[in-house]
Amino acid sequence: MNDENDGYFYHPLENIEDTDIFETAIDRRVFNHKLSPERPYTYWTLELYDQENGIRGGGGLGILAADTRRVAEQVDVPFVLITPFYPSEAHQVWQDGKIVDLHRQVNYLDFGFRLVDEVFVKCCGNLCRLEVVEKQFKSTRILAITEPNFGELYSGLSGSDHRLYQEVCLGFGGYQALKLLGLKPAIMQLNEVATFFAALVRLDELASNGMDFYEAVVYTRKHTLYTNHTLVQAAEAEFSLEQFERFVFPNLKSKPVRKWLKDKFIDGKIRLSSVTIEIAELRSGVSKLHARVANYRDIAGERVKFKAITNGIDMEKWILPEIMKHYHDDEILDEYDLPTANYSEKLKALSSSEILGLKEIGRRILNDVLAHRPDQNGEILKLETNDIVFDFKRRFVDYKRPNLPFSDPVRLREVLEPFNAHYILAGRVHTGDERMAKILSEVLSVVESDDYLKTHVHYIADYDEELAYALSVGSNVAINVPIVGLEACGTSWEKDVANLNLLISTHDGGVADGSMNSYLNVYGASDAEEAAELYHRMEEAASAWQNGFDLEVLIQKQLVEFLPVVSGTRMLNDYLDYLLPE
Ligand SMILES: *Cc1c(COP(=O)(O)O)cnc(C)c1O
């Protein structure tokens, strides 16, 4: 896939360190990859969304990290994910008509992590002690660094001292942690620029251990992949030289590396993307559209090319087991969760009665989860098997437009009432985002003032993995309406498509990997036009759930187009092919 980008920025890596050839278990499509348990694929991320292992993220970036590691585990790829273990995590409740943030302490010992040792990072003239903890999962592991005052994910502003401290600890501390375990990275994937320091440490290590500085730069560049999830460079926070003097330079051993870094400051300021582009020759975006439109310049002012590798998901985690069984039994997916050669043919056998039967199982799971997650009125929603349920579940941020479906409440009621349909809204407001907190309150007061909407629109607070899963398996229609051009990929729509929900979406992010008529597309020249189209599509979707033939056609069409995109194994293959071509 992603033909458009092939050849744009494609630099094969000739000599990957002196590794043993590792035969991965994943059939003919991935083999002879030059990875070994001692020289693994390393994946660096400030955010991991993996609550089973005690680490709660903020959104898609963390979900992607967790899914990538789990897929690597399933297909036996040597893989180390390096991330912080945050001792505190944020939750939200809806109380007295507004969103309230709560904080919970978390201890890594409660999640099966083992203390490896400690490492030190220099900050503001002090030596900061960090604990290194790890947890192994077959061929993969999570290697985390932590300390009691590490704070929360995304606490403080993005250009603040505390963020820089967290980022420096992950890079410098994480690299030392790898060495403690006797591991050398065969490749370093940087999940966004906040992990830049990991590659910087590697450069510093090579340059201070006798390698010529320019050789060290070339070497580091060839083994580093920068994965971008953002669209505009200008939106990124800057750090000052003064901050780097306190947090970064004291940790660097090599004089030429210090000079190299210092030269990258412009008017005493630096954006991490500019240096990440310098240190990573391999660069990827997270969907075809995103890779094409991400607007980044290197230091010379040249437009940066990104290789498109669309995010997939760990299907074993996100898809109802009964649906996965169907995909496997009917030879729609192979044993690695990759679509089979004739999966489109095989999908034709998926009947509406099977779809309804599978959704009935999902509906029970949704009810079980809703039983302990009351709505904005403190009420427990109990859905019938045949109730039609729309959901909108994603971070409550501006560009995702959680309020678009409420722009004409009269029309919304007109759409829902004839079907006696429910609408479930779930999404966290970013801590401190007053604007979106207010929009949420406004939406819910509009709902409160209408006697139908009041009992059929439900806001469930503290959106998380549990709710994401329950809604994906148990609702019928997913609504995804980002402003076109602003969603990098999005993965919740992938969970919906694979769990046999109808997708109503704007043509954006990973959805735009497919064709516009493979799902219920929302298009319009203005917000009002888009809203009108959305209501139309909602009626179409609700009718389809009452008409077996329409349902079959629409669901099959979505799956034919999107199953290859959704497959996390496909994504990992794409990364391995890009990083370690034959
Ligand atoms: C899947 C998932 C996401 C990803 O959401 P997008 O809006 O599609 O990027 C975010 N949060 C949670 C809890 C998820 O499960």
XYZ file of C-alpha atoms and ligand atoms in Angstrom:
597
model
C 0.000 0.000 0.000
C 0.883 3.692 0.177
C 2.276 3.695 -3.337
C 2.154 7.431 -3.659
C 4.876 7.823 -1.140
C 7.163 5.104 -2.305
C 10.439 6.446 -3.491
C 9.896 9.796 -1.831
C 12.103 9.256 1.089
C 13.352 5.791 0.854
C 16.857 5.082 2.013
C 17.550 1.386 2.408
C 19.710 0.549 5.373
C 22.612 -1.461 4.055
C 24.421 -2.525 7.155
C 22.397 -2.984 10.263
C 24.977 -3.560 12.980
C 26.487 -7.018 13.250
C 23.350 -8.812 14.292
C 22.387 -12.407 14.009
C 19.759 -12.850 11.391
C 16.500 -13.268 13.174
C 13.825 -15.369 11.574
C 10.533 -13.964 12.708
C 7.626 -16.318 12.946
C 5.470 -14.272 10.664
C 5.369 -16.228 7.394
C 6.757 -15.272 4.031
C 5.723 -11.636 4.288
C 8.180 -10.712 7.009
C 11.359 -12.669 7.272
C 15.088 -12.378 7.751
C 14.634 -9.207 9.658
C 17.831 -8.163 11.196
C 16.595 -8.125 14.722
C 17.584 -10.272 17.657
C 16.683 -10.368 21.342
C 19.884 -8.399 22.102
C 19.373 -6.003 19.195
C 15.678 -5.355 19.238
C 13.354 -2.919 17.573
C 13.113 -0.061 20.094
C 10.033 2.117 20.286
C 10.187 5.357 22.258
C 7.062 7.067 23.470
C 6.112 9.565 26.171
C 2.597 8.206 25.972
C 1.446 4.615 26.261
C -2.201 3.700 26.696
C -2.140 0.290 28.332
C -4.229 0.227 31.482
C -3.841 -3.488 31.945
C -0.204 -2.658 32.665
C -0.937 0.378 34.799
C -0.176 3.007 32.193
C -2.994 5.254 31.103
C -2.597 7.442 28.047
C -4.428 10.409 26.650
C -5.549 9.212 23.233
C -4.669 7.639 19.923
C -0.900 8.139 20.159
C -0.714 5.964 23.275
C -3.199 3.415 21.942
C -1.026 3.047 18.847
C 2.079 2.426 20.976
C 0.358 -0.268 23.039
C -1.132 -1.934 19.948
C 2.211 -1.928 18.137
C 3.901 -3.730 21.027
C 1.137 -6.304 21.344
C 1.216 -7.065 17.633
C 5.008 -7.485 17.832
C 4.434 -9.934 20.681
C 1.881 -11.904 18.657
C 4.232 -12.289 15.687
C 7.365 -12.833 17.781
C 9.352 -9.743 16.826
C 12.055 -8.682 19.350
C 10.673 -5.351 20.502
C 11.294 -3.040 23.455
C 8.956 -0.186 24.238
C 10.571 2.523 26.357
C 8.193 4.828 28.179
C 7.655 6.547 31.532
C 5.635 4.921 34.267
C 3.617 7.865 35.563
C 2.966 7.600 39.311
C -0.268 9.556 38.943
C -3.077 9.412 36.375
C -6.005 11.660 35.511
C -9.685 10.702 35.543
C -12.866 12.703 35.064
C -16.366 12.711 36.481
C -19.442 14.681 35.546
C -20.549 16.510 38.680
C -23.035 19.331 39.213
C -23.256 20.125 35.531
C -19.547 20.160 34.800
C -16.446 18.090 34.239
C -14.249 17.548 37.292
C -10.707 16.123 37.154
C -9.588 13.484 39.632
C -6.107 12.083 40.136
C -5.204 8.581 41.164
C -1.859 7.252 42.411
C -0.470 4.188 40.640
C 2.313 1.848 41.704
C 4.220 -0.208 39.159
C 4.518 -3.104 41.618
C 0.752 -3.588 41.392
C 1.119 -4.276 37.678
C 3.838 -6.899 37.648
C 6.793 -4.670 36.864
C 10.165 -5.664 38.251
C 12.687 -3.124 39.523
C 15.856 -3.483 37.436
C 18.116 -0.814 38.916
C 18.505 2.919 39.014
C 20.030 5.432 36.607
C 20.849 9.124 36.961
C 20.141 12.192 34.865
C 21.567 15.673 35.512
C 18.969 18.405 35.877
C 19.474 21.985 37.086
C 22.705 21.121 38.858
C 21.233 18.092 40.620
C 21.573 14.422 40.025
C 18.079 12.989 39.567
C 17.627 9.366 40.457
C 15.316 7.341 38.222
C 14.059 3.834 38.751
C 14.219 1.448 35.822
C 11.422 -1.107 35.807
C 10.495 -3.714 33.252
C 7.872 -6.224 32.330
C 8.368 -8.928 29.725
C 5.838 -10.332 27.288
C 7.342 -13.101 25.160
C 9.602 -11.462 22.549
C 8.731 -7.964 23.768
C 8.994 -5.878 26.886
C 7.970 -2.588 28.378
C 10.985 -0.824 29.852
C 9.867 2.086 31.985
C 11.607 4.817 33.904
C 9.953 6.451 36.861
C 10.406 8.341 40.125
C 7.872 9.474 42.734
C 7.698 13.085 41.479
C 7.645 12.256 37.799
C 4.125 13.663 37.546
C 1.337 12.931 35.131
C 1.233 12.489 31.375
C 1.023 15.912 29.689
C 1.057 17.762 32.973
C 2.009 21.398 32.544
C 2.381 23.253 29.271
C 4.237 21.665 26.394
C 7.177 24.111 26.523
C 7.491 23.943 30.310
C 10.430 22.841 32.441
C 8.488 19.865 33.718
C 7.779 18.556 30.213
C 11.415 18.986 29.264
C 12.377 17.160 32.442
C 10.088 14.232 31.547
C 11.399 14.117 27.983
C 15.042 14.275 29.059
C 14.459 11.528 31.643
C 12.903 9.273 29.030
C 15.720 9.822 26.532
C 18.776 9.832 28.784
C 17.331 7.521 31.423
C 15.784 5.145 28.905
C 18.989 4.784 26.929
C 20.931 3.913 30.081
C 18.172 1.470 30.979
C 18.663 -0.369 27.687
C 22.378 -0.647 28.423
C 21.692 -1.983 31.906
C 19.827 -4.844 30.265
C 22.603 -5.380 27.745
C 20.424 -4.311 24.821
C 21.481 -2.366 21.744
C 18.819 -0.842 19.553
C 18.833 -2.160 15.983
C 16.403 0.620 15.172
C 14.886 3.458 17.142
C 11.349 4.518 16.377
C 10.553 7.922 17.853
C 6.824 8.230 18.468
C 6.655 12.014 18.068
C 9.361 14.569 18.740
C 9.118 14.486 22.527
C 11.320 11.381 22.304
C 14.066 13.154 20.347
C 16.489 12.872 23.279
C 16.755 9.101 22.891
C 18.369 9.542 19.468
C 20.491 12.396 20.792
C 21.931 10.133 23.506
C 22.807 7.549 20.926
C 24.614 10.139 18.836
C 26.409 11.326 21.953
C 27.413 7.822 22.902
C 28.853 7.017 19.476
C 30.652 10.352 19.186
C 32.128 10.134 22.662
C 33.286 6.548 22.144
C 35.708 7.379 19.390
C 33.527 7.415 16.293
C 34.077 10.401 14.036
C 31.285 12.910 14.675
C 29.997 12.931 11.088
C 30.045 9.154 10.943
C 28.122 9.090 14.196
C 25.515 11.419 12.708
C 25.163 9.276 9.578
C 24.924 6.121 11.657
C 22.314 7.514 14.037
C 20.281 8.936 11.149
C 20.168 5.633 9.311
C 18.779 3.769 12.287
C 16.232 6.290 13.471
C 12.615 6.656 12.403
C 10.643 9.728 13.321
C 6.892 9.059 13.314
C 4.909 12.253 13.031
C 1.293 12.578 14.184
C 0.897 16.319 13.917
C 0.118 18.442 10.906
C 1.648 21.816 11.492
C 5.116 22.467 12.766
C 4.209 25.980 13.850
C 1.840 24.608 16.478
C 4.721 22.974 18.309
C 6.031 24.495 21.545
C 9.572 25.833 21.699
C 12.231 25.387 24.343
C 14.821 28.005 25.175
C 18.598 27.676 25.192
C 18.478 28.505 28.883
C 16.227 25.477 29.513
C 18.619 23.269 27.539
C 21.544 24.635 29.588
C 19.815 23.325 32.697
C 18.360 20.021 31.463
C 20.132 18.831 28.329
C 23.726 19.999 27.869
C 24.961 18.748 31.279
C 24.046 15.209 30.176
C 26.020 15.310 26.923
C 29.571 13.971 26.902
C 30.705 14.830 23.380
C 31.806 18.374 22.638
C 30.966 18.235 18.903
C 27.458 16.959 19.789
C 26.968 19.868 22.176
C 28.098 22.257 19.488
C 25.906 20.593 16.862
C 22.875 20.974 19.103
C 23.664 24.524 20.119
C 23.910 25.547 16.466
C 20.329 24.441 15.944
C 18.925 27.226 18.123
C 17.429 30.151 16.287
C 17.165 33.320 18.338
C 17.707 31.290 21.481
C 14.774 28.932 20.727
C 14.445 25.416 19.437
C 11.610 23.242 18.170
C 12.256 19.553 18.715
C 10.865 18.709 15.273
C 13.666 20.628 13.576
C 16.370 18.568 15.308
C 14.404 15.324 15.086
C 14.295 15.771 11.305
C 18.095 16.222 11.385
C 18.730 13.103 13.416
C 16.235 10.751 11.725
C 16.634 9.951 8.078
C 13.529 7.773 8.130
C 10.284 9.635 8.656
C 6.721 8.448 8.593
C 3.225 9.844 8.803
C 0.260 7.865 10.113
C -2.078 7.784 7.081
C -1.761 8.432 3.360
C -3.448 11.791 3.581
C -1.483 12.854 6.633
C 1.866 11.916 5.091
C 0.945 14.009 2.075
C -0.231 17.126 3.865
C 1.966 17.296 6.992
C 3.746 20.580 6.519
C 7.265 20.349 7.929
C 10.463 22.031 6.865
C 13.990 21.031 7.659
C 16.602 23.524 8.790
C 17.475 24.359 5.192
C 13.808 25.205 4.586
C 13.127 22.145 2.414
C 9.745 20.463 2.693
C 10.088 17.171 4.596
C 8.757 14.010 2.960
C 7.010 11.447 5.093
C 6.481 7.812 4.208
C 2.819 6.883 4.729
C 2.317 4.017 7.147
C -1.297 4.040 8.202
C -2.017 3.119 11.803
C -3.596 -0.264 12.344
C -4.944 -1.777 15.536
C -4.356 -4.907 17.572
C -7.390 -6.816 16.357
C -7.064 -9.435 19.094
C -7.618 -6.727 21.678
C -10.225 -4.544 20.029
C -12.442 -6.925 18.086
C -15.115 -9.071 19.675
C -13.652 -12.616 19.944
C -16.732 -14.086 18.243
C -16.226 -11.751 15.285
C -12.532 -12.688 15.109
C -13.545 -16.336 15.129
C -15.838 -15.656 12.205
C -13.043 -13.879 10.281
C -10.709 -16.814 10.904
C -13.197 -19.635 10.304
C -14.371 -18.046 7.067
C -10.784 -17.407 5.922
C -11.262 -13.667 5.820
C -8.208 -13.195 8.045
C -5.245 -15.552 8.221
C -3.549 -16.747 11.397
C -1.575 -13.475 11.615
C -4.736 -11.379 11.293
C -3.795 -10.319 7.784
C -6.569 -10.377 5.165
C -6.325 -13.513 3.026
C -5.735 -13.314 -0.729
C -9.443 -13.749 -1.466
C -10.913 -12.094 1.617
C -13.248 -9.897 -0.485
C -14.852 -13.011 -1.983
C -15.136 -14.618 1.441
C -16.825 -11.557 2.887
C -19.773 -12.045 0.557
C -20.914 -14.878 2.793
C -21.306 -12.564 5.798
C -25.084 -12.381 6.186
C -27.250 -9.897 8.024
C -28.441 -12.570 10.436
C -24.836 -13.343 11.358
C -24.126 -9.643 11.774
C -27.142 -9.230 14.043
C -26.205 -12.320 16.054
C -22.666 -11.055 16.605
C -23.869 -7.596 17.546
C -26.212 -9.140 20.079
C -23.186 -10.541 21.925
C -21.509 -7.136 21.739
C -24.638 -5.451 23.075
C -24.510 -7.572 26.223
C -20.916 -6.451 26.822
C -21.912 -2.825 26.328
C -24.719 -3.209 28.862
C -22.323 -4.789 31.369
C -19.979 -1.819 31.104
C -22.758 0.774 31.195
C -24.039 -0.901 34.362
C -21.178 0.717 36.296
C -20.872 3.900 34.262
C -23.867 6.177 34.792
C -24.732 8.949 32.348
C -24.889 12.714 32.984
C -28.087 12.284 34.986
C -26.576 9.615 37.189
C -28.708 7.040 35.444
C -27.796 3.577 34.251
C -28.659 2.998 30.625
C -29.929 -0.453 29.824
C -30.202 -1.106 26.100
C -32.455 -3.649 24.436
C -30.971 -5.956 21.811
C -32.791 -4.167 19.011
C -32.235 -0.580 20.106
C -30.322 1.387 17.529
C -27.320 3.074 19.116
C -25.205 5.838 17.630
C -21.947 6.689 19.311
C -19.445 9.485 19.241
C -16.424 8.489 21.292
C -13.161 10.350 21.094
C -11.162 13.027 22.841
C -13.203 16.172 23.246
C -11.124 18.471 21.092
C -12.144 21.196 18.747
C -11.218 19.674 15.409
C -13.082 16.410 16.091
C -16.298 18.433 16.409
C -18.191 16.537 19.124
C -20.793 19.305 18.928
C -21.510 19.059 15.193
C -24.374 16.541 15.694
C -25.967 19.017 18.136
C -25.864 22.002 15.844
C -29.568 21.483 14.993
C -31.193 19.790 18.002
C -34.650 19.807 16.425
C -33.334 17.931 13.439
C -31.351 15.565 15.671
C -34.543 14.631 17.505
C -36.313 14.169 14.178
C -33.603 11.709 13.165
C -33.507 9.706 16.384
C -37.163 9.572 17.453
C -38.713 7.528 14.620
C -36.186 4.791 15.359
C -36.370 5.247 19.116
C -32.589 5.473 18.798
C -30.031 6.325 21.477
C -26.970 8.498 21.104
C -23.970 7.880 23.357
C -21.362 10.553 23.706
C -18.038 9.724 25.330
C -14.854 11.733 25.410
C -12.407 13.319 27.794
C -11.891 17.051 27.877
C -8.187 17.827 28.053
C -7.315 19.091 31.544
C -7.386 22.858 31.465
C -9.265 23.138 28.160
C -11.917 25.581 29.411
C -13.296 26.141 25.954
C -14.158 22.493 25.307
C -15.417 22.032 28.883
C -17.851 24.852 28.161
C -18.901 23.365 24.821
C -19.636 20.067 26.546
C -21.780 21.843 29.159
C -23.638 23.659 26.404
C -24.290 20.465 24.470
C -25.661 18.795 27.584
C -27.925 21.704 28.423
C -29.374 21.576 24.912
C -29.997 17.874 25.536
C -31.565 18.598 28.924
C -34.043 21.042 27.434
C -35.624 18.539 25.051
C -37.757 15.777 26.533
C -36.760 13.191 23.910
C -33.039 13.986 23.778
C -32.953 14.093 27.565
C -33.736 10.406 27.794
C -31.946 9.285 24.619
C -28.647 11.183 24.567
C -26.191 9.943 27.177
C -22.838 11.396 28.097
C -20.519 8.877 29.741
C -17.520 10.498 31.440
C -13.888 9.362 31.674
C -13.614 7.856 28.199
C -11.057 5.052 28.321
C -10.175 1.674 26.815
C -13.052 -0.099 28.515
C -15.620 2.292 27.111
C -13.942 2.376 23.697
C -14.169 -1.403 23.478
C -17.711 -1.668 24.818
C -19.036 0.934 22.391
C -17.194 -0.560 19.433
C -18.621 -4.009 20.022
C -22.053 -2.935 21.276
C -23.275 0.062 19.316
C -24.492 0.171 15.703
C -23.339 3.385 14.117
C -20.122 5.322 14.773
C -19.876 9.033 14.060
C -16.468 10.480 13.146
C -16.580 14.012 11.798
C -13.198 15.734 12.126
C -12.661 18.932 10.139
C -11.165 17.594 6.926
C -7.403 17.904 6.929
C -6.939 17.880 10.683
C -7.149 14.215 11.715
C -3.792 12.481 11.333
C -5.291 8.973 11.263
C -7.699 8.101 14.054
C -8.092 4.489 15.092
C -11.425 4.351 16.881
C -13.209 4.209 13.521
C -11.077 1.125 12.726
C -12.382 -0.610 15.859
C -15.909 0.238 14.698
C -15.541 -0.993 11.136
C -14.004 -4.298 12.192
C -16.697 -4.767 14.857
C -19.418 -4.508 12.175
C -20.702 -1.007 12.907
C -21.715 1.397 10.197
C -19.304 4.291 9.895
C -20.432 7.847 9.246
C -17.362 9.967 8.616
C -15.791 12.911 6.912
C -13.094 11.933 4.415
C -10.110 12.469 6.642
C -7.229 10.711 8.403
C -6.985 6.982 7.782
C -10.573 6.915 6.511
C -9.271 8.746 3.435
C -7.024 5.733 2.691
C -10.247 4.234 1.347
C -12.666 5.500 -1.251
C -15.435 7.947 -0.383
C -18.205 5.544 -1.252
C -16.980 2.692 0.910
C -18.622 4.143 4.046
C -21.326 6.737 4.837
C -19.457 9.843 3.818
C -20.205 13.314 5.144
C -19.269 16.093 2.793
C -20.231 19.743 2.715
C -18.910 23.175 1.914
C -19.777 24.551 5.366
C -20.442 23.274 8.885
C -24.175 23.657 8.276
C -24.003 21.619 5.082
C -21.949 18.966 6.773
C -24.410 18.792 9.673
C -27.307 18.411 7.239
C -25.468 15.616 5.466
C -24.648 13.980 8.786
C -28.348 13.853 9.811
C -29.138 12.373 6.446
C -26.519 9.688 6.888
C -27.815 8.920 10.374
C -31.260 8.219 8.930
C -29.725 6.067 6.226
C -27.718 4.108 8.794
C -30.644 3.589 11.152
C -32.812 2.340 8.256
C -30.083 -0.068 7.196
C -30.130 -1.685 10.631
C -33.778 -2.483 9.959
C -33.167 -3.848 6.484
C -31.000 -6.941 6.205
C -30.016 -6.463 2.588
C -28.816 -2.865 2.994
C -26.958 -3.787 6.133
C -25.080 -6.626 4.431
C -24.086 -4.484 1.478
C -22.834 -1.591 3.591
C -20.939 -3.696 6.120
C -19.311 -5.815 3.416
C -18.256 -2.728 1.475
C -16.617 -1.211 4.563
C -14.763 -4.414 5.345
C -13.527 -4.961 1.797
C -12.064 -1.488 1.776
C -10.766 -1.236 5.299
C -9.765 -4.651 6.704
C -6.249 -4.349 5.223
C -5.930 -0.904 6.784
C -7.203 -2.026 10.184
C -4.829 -4.989 10.505
C -2.087 -4.160 13.012
C 0.078 -6.895 11.516
C -0.118 -5.100 8.191
C 1.100 -1.945 9.946
C 4.006 -3.697 11.664
C 4.949 -5.303 8.329
C 4.939 -1.883 6.709
C 7.246 -0.530 9.399
C 9.611 -3.490 9.152
C 9.696 -3.265 5.361
C 10.516 0.417 5.552
C 13.080 0.098 8.320
C 14.731 -3.132 7.312
C 14.193 -3.769 3.622
C 15.449 -7.050 2.240
C -8.950 3.892 20.149
C -8.860 4.901 21.198
C -8.468 6.207 20.897
C -8.139 6.648 19.490
O -9.076 7.619 19.157
P -9.094 8.404 17.792
O -9.928 9.591 18.117
O -9.712 7.550 16.777
O -7.694 8.757 17.476
C -8.401 7.136 21.930
N -8.697 6.795 23.198
C -9.080 5.552 23.522
C -9.389 5.238 24.937
C -9.169 4.571 22.535
O -9.533 3.328 22.869
